[in-house]
Structures are given as structure tokens and as C-alpha cells.
Amino acid sequence: MKSSWVVVAVAGLLSLAACERRDAATPTSTPEPTFQHRLSGDISGDYRPTGEGAIQAVASLFIGQDGAFTAWEAGSQASPPVILSLTEPQGEARVLPDAYVVTDDRMQMRGSAPGMGPVELSARIDQGALATARRNLGDQTPVVTGTVSVNGRRTPFTLSWWGGD
């Protein structure tokens, strides 16, 4: 009799522990957006697809200067420090950041645009290629490579620093 009571008690504790683990895994609220940059150099500029006639999902990526990031993170919503333009059948769609983490050599961004689902960008920034492109006033050197995901569909892209016309 005593052993069956112990079995029931142990089963009850295991059941309670399973419920606590399930509750801990279930988010209670949506996390706040993260806007964070850690830059030691200047990666600002307009980045466009590499090569002649390059057809990609990404039409351009604008990265602002350090001051634009600082202002955005302080609450100014005047001018986003990152703007992603995607190619769509109807033209281009501008994706503004809902969250980002930007460093000298990496960029993660989550954003949205009217009529689109969630957009996520993950990219690597090649500092050596950026320096070369700036010295050559915007050649076709690949500087930013990564993937963009729209509604869960991932597409690779390669961008060069654009020096203007």
C-alpha cells in the first residue's frame, strides 16, 4: 500500500514538472524589437546586385551612417538606418526594419512592407571587398552576400557597393 502511494506521488511530481517545462517554453508576450549596431568603421552606402543584368530578389540595400543608427535606436523614427528594396512583379517594395543587429561584418534584419509577409535578411559584409570597391569608385566586387527570406522562401543574393552614376 505504501509503495503504491509513492508511485502515485512520483507520477504526480513528474506530471507537474512536465507542465512547468511546457509553460516555460511558451512565450508569455512578444519580445521587444531589437535595434542594435556595433560599428568600428563606416559601412554606409547603397548596395546593388552585382554583374550586368543581374536578376535578384534584392534590388538594393541602403545602410546609413553610424549617426543614423544611433538616432533610430534612441527612438527617432525619422529616417531608418537600413532600407531593403525587393524586386516584385509590380515593381520594388521598400522593407523597413522591425529589428536589426548590424556589425562591421554581419547584418541581420527583420522587416515588413505593405502587402508582404515577414521579411528576414541575413548577410555577411566583406570589409576587404568594401575597401576595394570604394577605392575603385564602385566596381562590381561582391561586398555583401547572404539570403533574404520572404514568407519563408529563402533566396540568395550578392551585392556590390554602388558609387553612383
Coordinates of C-alpha atoms in Angstrom, one line a residue, residues 18-161:
A18 CA 6.3 18.4 -17.4
C19 CA 3.6 21.2 -17.2
E20 CA 6.2 23.6 -15.8
R21 CA 8.6 22.9 -18.7
R22 CA 5.8 23.3 -21.2
D23 CA 4.8 26.7 -19.6
A24 CA 8.5 27.9 -19.7
A25 CA 8.7 27.1 -23.4
T26 CA 5.5 29.0 -24.2
P27 CA 6.3 32.7 -24.6
T28 CA 4.0 34.9 -22.4
S29 CA 4.5 38.0 -24.6
T30 CA 6.0 39.1 -27.8
P31 CA 9.7 40.2 -27.3
E32 CA 10.5 43.8 -27.9
P33 CA 12.2 44.6 -31.2
T34 CA 16.0 44.7 -31.1
F35 CA 17.7 47.6 -32.8
Q36 CA 21.5 47.2 -32.2
H37 CA 24.6 48.2 -34.0
R38 CA 28.3 47.8 -33.2
L39 CA 30.4 49.5 -35.8
S40 CA 34.0 50.5 -35.6
G41 CA 34.2 51.6 -39.3
D42 CA 32.0 53.0 -42.0
I43 CA 29.9 50.5 -43.9
S44 CA 27.4 53.1 -45.1
G45 CA 26.3 53.2 -48.7
D46 CA 23.9 51.9 -51.3
Y47 CA 24.5 48.3 -52.3
R48 CA 23.1 46.9 -55.6
P49 CA 23.1 43.5 -57.4
T50 CA 26.5 42.5 -58.9
G51 CA 27.0 42.0 -62.6
E52 CA 25.3 43.2 -65.7
G53 CA 21.7 42.3 -65.9
A54 CA 21.8 40.6 -62.5
I55 CA 18.3 39.5 -61.6
Q56 CA 17.8 39.0 -57.9
A57 CA 15.1 39.3 -55.3
V58 CA 17.1 42.2 -53.7
A59 CA 17.0 45.4 -55.8
S60 CA 19.1 47.4 -53.3
L61 CA 20.2 47.7 -49.7
F62 CA 20.8 51.0 -48.1
I63 CA 22.9 51.2 -45.0
G64 CA 23.2 54.5 -43.2
Q65 CA 26.0 56.1 -41.2
D66 CA 26.6 55.5 -37.5
G67 CA 24.6 58.6 -36.5
A68 CA 21.5 57.3 -38.3
F69 CA 21.7 54.0 -36.3
T70 CA 22.2 55.9 -33.0
A71 CA 19.3 58.2 -33.7
W72 CA 17.0 55.3 -34.7
E73 CA 18.0 53.3 -31.6
A74 CA 17.2 56.4 -29.4
G75 CA 13.7 56.4 -30.7
S76 CA 13.8 58.8 -33.7
Q77 CA 11.7 57.2 -36.5
A78 CA 12.6 60.0 -39.0
S79 CA 14.9 58.1 -41.3
P80 CA 15.6 54.3 -41.0
P81 CA 19.3 53.4 -41.0
V82 CA 18.6 50.3 -43.1
I83 CA 16.3 50.1 -46.1
L84 CA 15.9 46.9 -48.1
S85 CA 14.3 47.2 -51.6
L86 CA 12.9 43.9 -53.0
T87 CA 12.0 43.2 -56.6
E88 CA 8.4 42.3 -57.1
P89 CA 6.3 41.7 -60.2
Q90 CA 4.6 45.1 -59.6
G91 CA 7.9 46.9 -59.1
E92 CA 10.0 47.5 -56.0
A93 CA 8.9 47.1 -52.4
R94 CA 10.7 49.0 -49.6
V95 CA 11.2 47.0 -46.5
L96 CA 11.7 49.0 -43.3
P97 CA 13.3 47.4 -40.2
D98 CA 11.3 46.0 -37.4
A99 CA 14.5 44.7 -35.8
Y100 CA 18.2 44.6 -36.8
V101 CA 21.7 43.7 -35.5
V102 CA 24.5 45.2 -37.6
T103 CA 28.2 44.9 -37.0
D104 CA 31.2 45.6 -39.2
D105 CA 31.0 42.2 -41.0
R106 CA 27.4 40.9 -40.3
M107 CA 23.9 42.1 -40.7
Q108 CA 20.6 40.5 -39.5
M109 CA 17.3 42.3 -40.2
R110 CA 13.7 41.6 -39.8
G111 CA 11.2 43.9 -41.5
S112 CA 7.9 44.4 -43.2
A113 CA 6.4 46.2 -46.2
P114 CA 2.7 46.8 -47.1
G115 CA 1.2 43.7 -48.7
M116 CA 4.1 41.4 -47.8
G117 CA 4.6 38.8 -45.1
P118 CA 7.6 38.8 -42.8
V119 CA 10.9 39.6 -44.4
E120 CA 14.3 38.5 -43.0
L121 CA 17.7 39.3 -44.2
S122 CA 21.0 37.6 -43.1
A123 CA 24.2 38.9 -44.7
R124 CA 27.9 39.0 -44.5
I125 CA 29.9 42.2 -45.3
D126 CA 33.4 41.7 -46.7
Q127 CA 35.4 44.6 -45.4
G128 CA 38.3 44.0 -47.8
A129 CA 36.0 44.0 -50.8
L130 CA 34.3 47.1 -49.5
A131 CA 37.6 48.9 -49.3
T132 CA 38.5 47.8 -52.8
A133 CA 35.1 48.9 -54.2
R134 CA 35.5 52.3 -52.6
R135 CA 39.0 52.8 -54.0
N136 CA 37.7 51.8 -57.4
L137 CA 34.6 54.0 -57.0
G138 CA 32.1 51.2 -57.1
D139 CA 33.3 48.3 -59.3
Q140 CA 31.4 45.0 -59.4
T141 CA 33.3 43.5 -56.5
P142 CA 30.8 41.4 -54.4
V143 CA 30.7 43.1 -50.9
V144 CA 27.5 41.8 -49.3
T145 CA 26.4 38.2 -49.6
G146 CA 23.5 36.5 -47.9
T147 CA 19.9 35.3 -48.1
V148 CA 16.6 37.1 -47.9
S149 CA 13.5 35.3 -46.8
V150 CA 10.0 36.4 -47.8
N151 CA 7.1 34.5 -46.3
G152 CA 9.6 31.7 -45.5
R153 CA 11.0 31.4 -49.1
R154 CA 14.8 31.9 -48.9
T155 CA 16.7 33.5 -51.9
P156 CA 20.5 34.1 -52.0
F157 CA 21.8 37.4 -53.1
T158 CA 25.2 39.2 -53.8
L159 CA 25.5 42.9 -53.8
S160 CA 28.3 45.4 -54.6
W161 CA 28.9 48.8 -53.2

